[in-house]
CSV table of C-alpha atoms in Angstrom, one decimal:
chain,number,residue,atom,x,y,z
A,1,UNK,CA,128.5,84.5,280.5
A,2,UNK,CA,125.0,85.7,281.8
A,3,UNK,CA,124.8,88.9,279.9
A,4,UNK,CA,121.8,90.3,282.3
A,5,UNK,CA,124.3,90.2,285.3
A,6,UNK,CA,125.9,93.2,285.9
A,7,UNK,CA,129.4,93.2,285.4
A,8,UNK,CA,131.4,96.8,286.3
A,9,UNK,CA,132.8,98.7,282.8
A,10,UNK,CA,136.3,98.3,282.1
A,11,UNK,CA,136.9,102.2,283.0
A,12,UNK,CA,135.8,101.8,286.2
A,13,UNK,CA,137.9,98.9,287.2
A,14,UNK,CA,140.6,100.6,286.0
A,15,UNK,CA,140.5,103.4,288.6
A,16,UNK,CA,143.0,103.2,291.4
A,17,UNK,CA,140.4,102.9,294.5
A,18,UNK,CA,138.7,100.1,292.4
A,19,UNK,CA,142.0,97.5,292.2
A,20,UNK,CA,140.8,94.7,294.9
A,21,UNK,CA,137.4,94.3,293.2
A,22,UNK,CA,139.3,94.6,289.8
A,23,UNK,CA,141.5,91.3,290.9
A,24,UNK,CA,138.6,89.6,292.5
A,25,UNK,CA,136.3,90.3,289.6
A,26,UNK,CA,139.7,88.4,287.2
A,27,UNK,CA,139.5,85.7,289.2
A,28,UNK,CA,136.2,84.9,288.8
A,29,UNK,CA,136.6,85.3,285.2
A,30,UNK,CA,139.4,82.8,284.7
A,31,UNK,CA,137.6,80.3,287.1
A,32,UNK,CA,134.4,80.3,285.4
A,33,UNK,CA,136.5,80.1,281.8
A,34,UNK,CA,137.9,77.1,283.1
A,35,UNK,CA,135.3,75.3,283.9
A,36,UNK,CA,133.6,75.9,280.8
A,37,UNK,CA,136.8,74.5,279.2
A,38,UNK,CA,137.7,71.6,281.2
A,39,UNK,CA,133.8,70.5,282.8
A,40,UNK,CA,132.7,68.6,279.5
A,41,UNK,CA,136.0,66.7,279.5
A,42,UNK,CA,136.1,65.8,283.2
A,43,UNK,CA,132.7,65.0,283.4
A,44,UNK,CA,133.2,62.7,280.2
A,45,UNK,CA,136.1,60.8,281.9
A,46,UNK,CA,134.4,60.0,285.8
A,47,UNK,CA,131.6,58.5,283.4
A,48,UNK,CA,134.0,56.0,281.9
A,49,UNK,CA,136.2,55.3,284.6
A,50,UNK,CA,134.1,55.3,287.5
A,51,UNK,CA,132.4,51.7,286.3
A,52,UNK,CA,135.2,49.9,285.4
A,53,UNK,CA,138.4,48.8,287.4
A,54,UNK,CA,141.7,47.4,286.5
A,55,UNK,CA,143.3,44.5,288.0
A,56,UNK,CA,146.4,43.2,286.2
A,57,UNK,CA,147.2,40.2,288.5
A,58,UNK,CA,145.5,36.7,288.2
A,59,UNK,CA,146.6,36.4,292.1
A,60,UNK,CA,143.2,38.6,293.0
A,61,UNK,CA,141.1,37.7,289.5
A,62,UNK,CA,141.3,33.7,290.7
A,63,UNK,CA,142.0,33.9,294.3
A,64,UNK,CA,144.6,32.1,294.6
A,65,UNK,CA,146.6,30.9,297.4
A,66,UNK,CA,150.2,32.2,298.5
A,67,UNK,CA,153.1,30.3,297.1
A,68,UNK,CA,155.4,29.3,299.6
A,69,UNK,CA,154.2,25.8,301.2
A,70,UNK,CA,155.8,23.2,303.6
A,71,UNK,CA,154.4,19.4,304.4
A,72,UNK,CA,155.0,17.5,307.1
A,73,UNK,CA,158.3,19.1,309.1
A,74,UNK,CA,159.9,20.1,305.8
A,75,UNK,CA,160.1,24.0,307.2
A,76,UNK,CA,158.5,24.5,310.5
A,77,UNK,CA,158.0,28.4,310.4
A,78,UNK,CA,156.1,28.0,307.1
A,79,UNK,CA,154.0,25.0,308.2
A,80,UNK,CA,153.5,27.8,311.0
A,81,UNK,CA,152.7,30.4,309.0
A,82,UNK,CA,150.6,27.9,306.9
A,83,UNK,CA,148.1,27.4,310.2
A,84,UNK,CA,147.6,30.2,311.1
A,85,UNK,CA,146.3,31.4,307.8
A,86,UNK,CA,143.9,28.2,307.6
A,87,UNK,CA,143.0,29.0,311.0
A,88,UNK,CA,142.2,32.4,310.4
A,89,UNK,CA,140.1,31.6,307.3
A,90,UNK,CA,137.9,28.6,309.5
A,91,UNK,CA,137.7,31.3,312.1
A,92,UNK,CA,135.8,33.6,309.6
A,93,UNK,CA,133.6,30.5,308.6
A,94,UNK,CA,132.7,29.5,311.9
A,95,UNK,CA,131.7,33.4,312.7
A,96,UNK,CA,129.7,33.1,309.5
A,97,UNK,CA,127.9,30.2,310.9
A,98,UNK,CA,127.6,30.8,314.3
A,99,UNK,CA,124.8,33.3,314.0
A,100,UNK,CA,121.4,31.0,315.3
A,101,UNK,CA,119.2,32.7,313.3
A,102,UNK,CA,120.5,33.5,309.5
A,103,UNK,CA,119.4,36.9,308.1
A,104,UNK,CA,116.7,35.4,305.9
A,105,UNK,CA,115.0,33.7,308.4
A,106,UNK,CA,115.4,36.5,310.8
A,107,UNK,CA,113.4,38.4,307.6
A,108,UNK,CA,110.9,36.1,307.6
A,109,UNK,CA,110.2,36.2,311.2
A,110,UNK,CA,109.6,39.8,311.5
A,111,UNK,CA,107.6,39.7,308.5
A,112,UNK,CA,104.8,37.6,310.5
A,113,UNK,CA,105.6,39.8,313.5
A,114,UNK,CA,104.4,42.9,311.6
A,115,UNK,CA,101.6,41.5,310.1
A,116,UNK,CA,100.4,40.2,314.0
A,117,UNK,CA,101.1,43.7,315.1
A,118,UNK,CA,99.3,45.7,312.2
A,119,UNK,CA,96.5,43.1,313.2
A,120,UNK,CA,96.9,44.1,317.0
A,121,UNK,CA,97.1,47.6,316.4
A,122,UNK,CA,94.0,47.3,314.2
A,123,UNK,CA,92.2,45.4,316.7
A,124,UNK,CA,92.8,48.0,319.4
A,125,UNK,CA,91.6,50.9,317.1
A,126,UNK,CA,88.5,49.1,316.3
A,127,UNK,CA,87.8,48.4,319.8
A,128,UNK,CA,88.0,52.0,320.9
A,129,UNK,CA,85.9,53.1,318.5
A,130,UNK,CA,83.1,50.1,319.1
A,131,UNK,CA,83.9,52.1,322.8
A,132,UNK,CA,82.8,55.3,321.3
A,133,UNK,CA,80.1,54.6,320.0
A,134,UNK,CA,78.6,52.8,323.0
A,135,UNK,CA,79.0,55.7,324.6
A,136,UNK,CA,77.6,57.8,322.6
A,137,UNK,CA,74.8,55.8,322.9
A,138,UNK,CA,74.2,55.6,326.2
A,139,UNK,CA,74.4,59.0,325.9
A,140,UNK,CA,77.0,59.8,328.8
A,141,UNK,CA,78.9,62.8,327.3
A,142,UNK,CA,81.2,63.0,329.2
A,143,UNK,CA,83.7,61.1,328.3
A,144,UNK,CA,86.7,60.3,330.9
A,145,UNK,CA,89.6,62.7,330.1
A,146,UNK,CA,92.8,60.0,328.7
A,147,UNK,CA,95.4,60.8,331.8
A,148,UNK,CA,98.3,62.1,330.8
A,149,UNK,CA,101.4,61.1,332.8
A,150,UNK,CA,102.4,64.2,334.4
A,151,UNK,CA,105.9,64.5,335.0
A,152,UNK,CA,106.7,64.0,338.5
A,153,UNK,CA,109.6,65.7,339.9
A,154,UNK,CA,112.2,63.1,341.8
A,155,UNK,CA,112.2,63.4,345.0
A,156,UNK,CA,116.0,64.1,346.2
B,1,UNK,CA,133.9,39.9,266.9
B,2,UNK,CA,131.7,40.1,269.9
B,3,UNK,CA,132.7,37.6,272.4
B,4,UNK,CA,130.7,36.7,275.8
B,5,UNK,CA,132.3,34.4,278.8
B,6,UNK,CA,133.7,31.3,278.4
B,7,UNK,CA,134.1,32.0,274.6
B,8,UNK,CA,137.9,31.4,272.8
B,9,UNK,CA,138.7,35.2,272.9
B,10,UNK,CA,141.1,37.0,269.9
B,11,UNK,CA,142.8,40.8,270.6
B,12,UNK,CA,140.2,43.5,269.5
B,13,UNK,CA,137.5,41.5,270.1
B,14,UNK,CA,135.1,43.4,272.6
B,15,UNK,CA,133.1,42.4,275.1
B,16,UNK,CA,129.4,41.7,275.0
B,17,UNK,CA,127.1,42.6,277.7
B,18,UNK,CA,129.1,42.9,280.9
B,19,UNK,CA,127.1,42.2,284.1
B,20,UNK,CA,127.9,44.4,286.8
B,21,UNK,CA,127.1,44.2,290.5
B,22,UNK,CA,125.2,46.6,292.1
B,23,UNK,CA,126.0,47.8,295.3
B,24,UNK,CA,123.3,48.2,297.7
B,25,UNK,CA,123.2,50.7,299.9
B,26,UNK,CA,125.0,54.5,299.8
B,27,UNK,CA,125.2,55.1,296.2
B,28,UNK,CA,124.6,52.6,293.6
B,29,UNK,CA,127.5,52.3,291.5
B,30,UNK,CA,127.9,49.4,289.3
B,31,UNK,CA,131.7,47.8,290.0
B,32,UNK,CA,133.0,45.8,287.1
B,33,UNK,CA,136.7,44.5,287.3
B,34,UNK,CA,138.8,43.7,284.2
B,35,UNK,CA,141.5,41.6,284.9
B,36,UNK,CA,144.4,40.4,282.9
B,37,UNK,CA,143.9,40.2,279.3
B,38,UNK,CA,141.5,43.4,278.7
B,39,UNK,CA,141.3,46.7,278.2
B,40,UNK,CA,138.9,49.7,278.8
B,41,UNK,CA,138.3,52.1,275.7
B,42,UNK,CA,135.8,54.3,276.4
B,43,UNK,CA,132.2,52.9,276.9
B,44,UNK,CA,133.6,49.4,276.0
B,45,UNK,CA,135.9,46.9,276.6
B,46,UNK,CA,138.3,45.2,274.5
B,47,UNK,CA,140.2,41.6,274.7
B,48,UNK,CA,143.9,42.4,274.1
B,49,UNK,CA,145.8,38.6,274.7
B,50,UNK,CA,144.5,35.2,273.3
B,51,UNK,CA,142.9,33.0,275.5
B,52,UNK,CA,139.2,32.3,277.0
B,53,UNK,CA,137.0,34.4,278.3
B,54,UNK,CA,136.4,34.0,282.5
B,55,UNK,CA,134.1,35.8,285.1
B,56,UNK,CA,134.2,35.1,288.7
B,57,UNK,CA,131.6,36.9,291.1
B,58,UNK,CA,131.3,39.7,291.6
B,59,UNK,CA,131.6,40.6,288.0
B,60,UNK,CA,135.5,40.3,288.0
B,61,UNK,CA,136.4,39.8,284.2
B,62,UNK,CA,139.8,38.4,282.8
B,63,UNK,CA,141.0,36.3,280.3
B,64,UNK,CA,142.9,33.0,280.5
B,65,UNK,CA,145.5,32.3,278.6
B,66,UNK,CA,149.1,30.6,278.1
B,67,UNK,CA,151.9,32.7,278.4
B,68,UNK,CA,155.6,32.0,279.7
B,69,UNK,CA,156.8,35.4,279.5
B,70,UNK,CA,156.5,37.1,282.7
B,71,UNK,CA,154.7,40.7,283.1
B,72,UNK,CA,155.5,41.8,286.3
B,73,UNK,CA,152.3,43.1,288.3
B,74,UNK,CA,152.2,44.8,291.9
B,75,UNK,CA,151.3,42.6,294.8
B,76,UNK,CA,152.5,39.2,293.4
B,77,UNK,CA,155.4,36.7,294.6
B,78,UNK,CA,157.6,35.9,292.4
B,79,UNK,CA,161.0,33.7,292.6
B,80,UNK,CA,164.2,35.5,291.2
B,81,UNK,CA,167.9,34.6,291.5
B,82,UNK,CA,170.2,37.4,292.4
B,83,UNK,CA,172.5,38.2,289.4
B,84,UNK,CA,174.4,41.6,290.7
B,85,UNK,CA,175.3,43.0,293.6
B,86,UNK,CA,175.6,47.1,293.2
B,87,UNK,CA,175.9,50.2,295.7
B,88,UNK,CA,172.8,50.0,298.2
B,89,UNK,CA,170.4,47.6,295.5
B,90,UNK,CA,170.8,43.9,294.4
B,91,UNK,CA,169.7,43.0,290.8
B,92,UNK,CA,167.1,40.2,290.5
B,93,UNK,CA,166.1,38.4,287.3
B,94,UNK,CA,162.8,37.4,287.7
B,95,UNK,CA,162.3,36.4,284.2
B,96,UNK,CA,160.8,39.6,282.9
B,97,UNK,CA,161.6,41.9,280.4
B,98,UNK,CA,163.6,44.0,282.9
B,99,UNK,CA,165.6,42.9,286.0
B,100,UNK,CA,164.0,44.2,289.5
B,101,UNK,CA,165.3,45.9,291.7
B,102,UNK,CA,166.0,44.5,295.5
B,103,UNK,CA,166.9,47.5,298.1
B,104,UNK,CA,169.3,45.8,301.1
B,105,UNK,CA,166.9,47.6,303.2
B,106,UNK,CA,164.1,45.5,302.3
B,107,UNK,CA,164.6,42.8,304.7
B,108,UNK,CA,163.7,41.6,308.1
B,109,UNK,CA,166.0,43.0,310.6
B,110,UNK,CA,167.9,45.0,308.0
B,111,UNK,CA,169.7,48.4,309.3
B,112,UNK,CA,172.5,50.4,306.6
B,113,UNK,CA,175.0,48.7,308.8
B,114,UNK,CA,173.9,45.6,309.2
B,115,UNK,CA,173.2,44.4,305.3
B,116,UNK,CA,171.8,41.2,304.6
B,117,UNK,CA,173.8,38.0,303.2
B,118,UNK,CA,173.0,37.9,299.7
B,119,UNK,CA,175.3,36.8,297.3
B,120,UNK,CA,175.5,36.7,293.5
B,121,UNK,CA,173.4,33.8,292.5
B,122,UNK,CA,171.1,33.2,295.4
B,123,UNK,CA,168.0,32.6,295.3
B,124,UNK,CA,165.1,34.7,296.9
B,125,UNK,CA,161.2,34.6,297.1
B,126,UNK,CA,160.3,38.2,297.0
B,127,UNK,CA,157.0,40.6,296.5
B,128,UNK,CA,156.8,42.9,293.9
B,129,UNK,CA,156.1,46.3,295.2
B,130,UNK,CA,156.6,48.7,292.2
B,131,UNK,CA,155.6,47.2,288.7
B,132,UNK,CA,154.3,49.8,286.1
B,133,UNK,CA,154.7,49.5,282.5
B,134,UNK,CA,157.6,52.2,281.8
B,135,UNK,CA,159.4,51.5,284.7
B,136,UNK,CA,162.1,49.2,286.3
B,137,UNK,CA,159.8,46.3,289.1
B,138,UNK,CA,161.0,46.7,292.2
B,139,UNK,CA,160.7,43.9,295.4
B,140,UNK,CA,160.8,43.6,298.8
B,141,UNK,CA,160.9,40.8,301.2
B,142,UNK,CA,159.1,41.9,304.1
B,143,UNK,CA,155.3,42.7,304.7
B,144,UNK,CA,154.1,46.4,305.9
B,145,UNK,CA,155.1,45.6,309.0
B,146,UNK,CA,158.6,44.6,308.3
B,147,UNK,CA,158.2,40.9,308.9
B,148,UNK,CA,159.9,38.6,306.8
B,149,UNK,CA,156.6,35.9,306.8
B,150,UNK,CA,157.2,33.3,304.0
B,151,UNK,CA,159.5,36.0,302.0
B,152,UNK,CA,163.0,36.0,302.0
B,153,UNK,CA,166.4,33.7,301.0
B,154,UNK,CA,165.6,30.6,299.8
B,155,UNK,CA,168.2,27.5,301.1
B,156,UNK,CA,170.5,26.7,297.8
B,157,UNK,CA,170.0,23.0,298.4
B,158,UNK,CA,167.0,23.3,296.7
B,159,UNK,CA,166.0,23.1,293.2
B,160,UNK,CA,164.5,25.4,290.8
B,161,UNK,CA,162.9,25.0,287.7
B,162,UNK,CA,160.7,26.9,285.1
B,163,UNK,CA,157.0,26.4,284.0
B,164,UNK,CA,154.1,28.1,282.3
B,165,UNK,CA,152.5,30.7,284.1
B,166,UNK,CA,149.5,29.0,283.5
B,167,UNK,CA,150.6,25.8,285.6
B,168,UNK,CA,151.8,28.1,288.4
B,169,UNK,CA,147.8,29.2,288.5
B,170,UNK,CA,146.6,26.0,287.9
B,171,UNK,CA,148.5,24.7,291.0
B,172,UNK,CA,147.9,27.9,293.1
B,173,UNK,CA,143.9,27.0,292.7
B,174,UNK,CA,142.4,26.7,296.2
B,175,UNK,CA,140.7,23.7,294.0
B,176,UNK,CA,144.0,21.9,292.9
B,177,UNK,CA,144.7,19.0,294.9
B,178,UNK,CA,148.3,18.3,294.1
B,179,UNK,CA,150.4,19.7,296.8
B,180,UNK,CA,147.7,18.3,299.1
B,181,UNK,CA,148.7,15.0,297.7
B,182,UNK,CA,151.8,15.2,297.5
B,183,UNK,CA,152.4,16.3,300.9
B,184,UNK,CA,150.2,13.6,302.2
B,185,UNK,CA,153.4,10.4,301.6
B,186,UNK,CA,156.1,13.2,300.9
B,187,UNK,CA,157.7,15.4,302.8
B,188,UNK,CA,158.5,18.7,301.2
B,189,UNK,CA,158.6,22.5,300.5
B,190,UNK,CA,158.1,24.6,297.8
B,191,UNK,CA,157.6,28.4,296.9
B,192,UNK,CA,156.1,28.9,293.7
B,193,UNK,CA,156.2,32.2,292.0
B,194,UNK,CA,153.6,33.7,289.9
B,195,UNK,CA,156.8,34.3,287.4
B,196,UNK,CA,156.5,31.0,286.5
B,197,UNK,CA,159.6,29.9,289.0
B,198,UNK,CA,158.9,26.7,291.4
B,199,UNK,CA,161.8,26.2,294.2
B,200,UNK,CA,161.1,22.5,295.5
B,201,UNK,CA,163.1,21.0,298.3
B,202,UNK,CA,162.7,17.3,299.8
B,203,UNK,CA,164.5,14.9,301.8
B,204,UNK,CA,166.8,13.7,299.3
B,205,UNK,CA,168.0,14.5,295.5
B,206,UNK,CA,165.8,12.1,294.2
B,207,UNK,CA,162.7,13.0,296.1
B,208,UNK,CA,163.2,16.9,294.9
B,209,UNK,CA,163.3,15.4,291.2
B,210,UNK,CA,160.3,12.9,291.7
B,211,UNK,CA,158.2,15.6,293.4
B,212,UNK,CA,159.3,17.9,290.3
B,213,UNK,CA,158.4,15.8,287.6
B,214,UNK,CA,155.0,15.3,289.7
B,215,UNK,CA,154.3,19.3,289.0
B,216,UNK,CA,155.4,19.4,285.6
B,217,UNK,CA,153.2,16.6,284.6
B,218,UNK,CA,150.5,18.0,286.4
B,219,UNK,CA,150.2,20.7,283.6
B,220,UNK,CA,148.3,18.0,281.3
B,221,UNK,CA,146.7,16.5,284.3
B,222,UNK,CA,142.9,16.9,285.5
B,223,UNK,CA,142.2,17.5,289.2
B,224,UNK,CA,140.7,14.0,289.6
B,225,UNK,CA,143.8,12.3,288.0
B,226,UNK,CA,146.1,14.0,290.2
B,227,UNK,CA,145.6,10.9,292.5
B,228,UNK,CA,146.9,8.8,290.1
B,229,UNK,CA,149.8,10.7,288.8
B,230,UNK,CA,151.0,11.2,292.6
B,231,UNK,CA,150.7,7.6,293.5
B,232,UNK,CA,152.6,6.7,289.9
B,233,UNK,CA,155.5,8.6,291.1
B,234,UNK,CA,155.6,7.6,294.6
B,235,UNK,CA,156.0,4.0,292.8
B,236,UNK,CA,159.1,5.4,290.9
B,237,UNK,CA,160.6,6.6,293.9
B,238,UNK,CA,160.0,3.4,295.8
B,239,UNK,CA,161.9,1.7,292.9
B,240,UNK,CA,164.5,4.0,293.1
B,241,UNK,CA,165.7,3.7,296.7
């Protein structure tokens, strides 16, 4: 404990007026003693445990399939069931695919649109500044005021 | 002995260098998974069952190995025969250490009045819902939304034998052809559980056999024999009738 905080003497908690501050002041105590105790150890075992997972079924570790199987009319309800899980699965696929433009192109793309607006943006700046200094040499000092679009009240 | 994937893997040997993924985004955490076969002590991991070394993306770690003794785990479907019927649970042997549990309440459609048919001996393709290490597996057959699905009684004019558990993975692959192939001249149904339990049913006794004999032989068989093996035993059956 920090010995330059202030803590109130023993005598003085012990008075009668003094009893809420003397529980509240216990509290704090036992909290903080805790922590002490237990923070290296908890601390220790997040560390370890929070990297690693367990899994003790081979169903998830090499995906496999479910069991229970039916071929050609043998058991229509599975054959059923059967379906619908492949058609769920192709349904996933085909969303997969169906996108036109696959994330890395799309990356691509905008790359070369950046770099054609940096080169825009640069091309504008230059310009007005080519402006400038036209116009500071034709010596015409004032320059015309950018307008500001005022904000024009709707008319009811 | 430090091992690293795809290496023939002892227990206490420790793993070497595990890749993780990292997550982008929010917080980067590194994920590994451990799968069957290995255990976490402290900063590193060790291989506690015989077997080889496999990683799947994203860094999902496990080891393969043969084994016929079932070790129930939650989540998986196994095939069990009913062996005792008592108070409001049925007793299933599922060929682990312990007989599961089976509430009556855990079927489709089931009420406290209205208790399912299940008799001594029947057999059932059930889920494992509860399956820790100091306690008693228990199953259900229906999904969270009480639907029976694919779970449930199997029909007793069936036939059921045993296998490695390995096998039961090796036909479960996506990759594995077999049923595909089978099914393609046959008809047939089947409910393999991850106990090491296949329930087959076909057309006729002799069919059940022949597509039986199929799956066990498949065990020594590569995918790109399966071909061959099926079209060998579709010959025997032709024989036969």
């Amino acid at each position: 404990m920090d010995s330059k905080r202030l803590a109130l003497s023993k005598s003085i908690l012990e008075m009668k007026f003094m009893k809420r501050t003397k529980d509240k002041v216990e509290k704090q105590q036992f909290q903080e003693e805790g922590e002490e105790y237990f923070g290296k150890h908890t601390l220790h075992m997040k560390e370890a445990s929070g990297k690693f997972f367990m899994e003790p079924s081979y169903v998830f570790c090499e995906e496999l399939i479910e069991g229970r199987l039916s071929f050609q009319g043998m058991n229509p309800t599975i054959e059923k069931l059967m379906e619908a899980k492949e058609n769920a699965k192709r349904g996933q696929e085909e969303v997969k695919q169906e996108v036109d433009v696959s994330d890395e192109q799309m990356a691509v793309q905008w790359k070369k649109m950046r770099t054609k607006f940096d080169v825009m943006q640069r091309k504008k700046t230059q310009y007005k500044t080519s402006r400038k200094s036209q116009h500071s040499k034709t010596d015409c000092k004032e320059e015309p005021m950018e307008k500001r679009p005022k904000f024009l009240k709707p008319v009811d | 002995m430090e091992v690293s994937v795809g290496d023939v893997v002892m227990p206490g040997d420790s793993l070497k260098d595990i890749k993780s993924t990292k997550k982008e985004g929010k917080n980067e955490r590194e994920n590994v998974i451990l799968g069957p076969g290995l255990r976490r002590e402290g900063d590193k991991v060790y291989v506690c069952k015989a077997g080889i070394l496999k990683r799947r993306d994203p860094a999902v770690y496990y080891v393969d190995s043969y084994q016929k003794r079932y070790i129930p785990s939650r989540g998986e479907n196994v095939v069990g025969i009913v062996t005792q019927k008592s108070g409001d649970i049925y007793k299933v042997d599922v060929g682990a250490s312990e007989q599961a549990t089976l509430s009556y309440l855990a079927f489709e459609g089931a009420t406290k009045k209205n208790r399912p048919d299940l008799q001594v001996g029947d057999v059932i393709y059930a889920k494992m819902l509860v399956a820790s290490k100091d306690m008693e597996p228990e199953l259900v057959c229906v999904d969270s939304q009480g639907k029976e699905n694919e779970l449930g009684v199997l029909s007793s004019d069936g036939m059921v034998f045993t296998c490695s558990l390995s096998l039961v993975r090796k036909l479960l692959n996506p990759e594995c052809p077999l049923f595909r192939i089978l099914g393609r001249n046959q008809a047939y149904e089947l409910a393999a559980g991850m106990n090491g339990r296949i329930w087959i049913k076909a057309r006729s006794v002799q069919e059940t056999i022949a597509a039986a004999n199929a799956i066990l032989a498949a065990e020594y068989t590569v995918a790109s024999e399966m071909q061959k093996l099926c079209a060998r035993i579709e010959k025997t059956l032709l024989l036969v009738t």
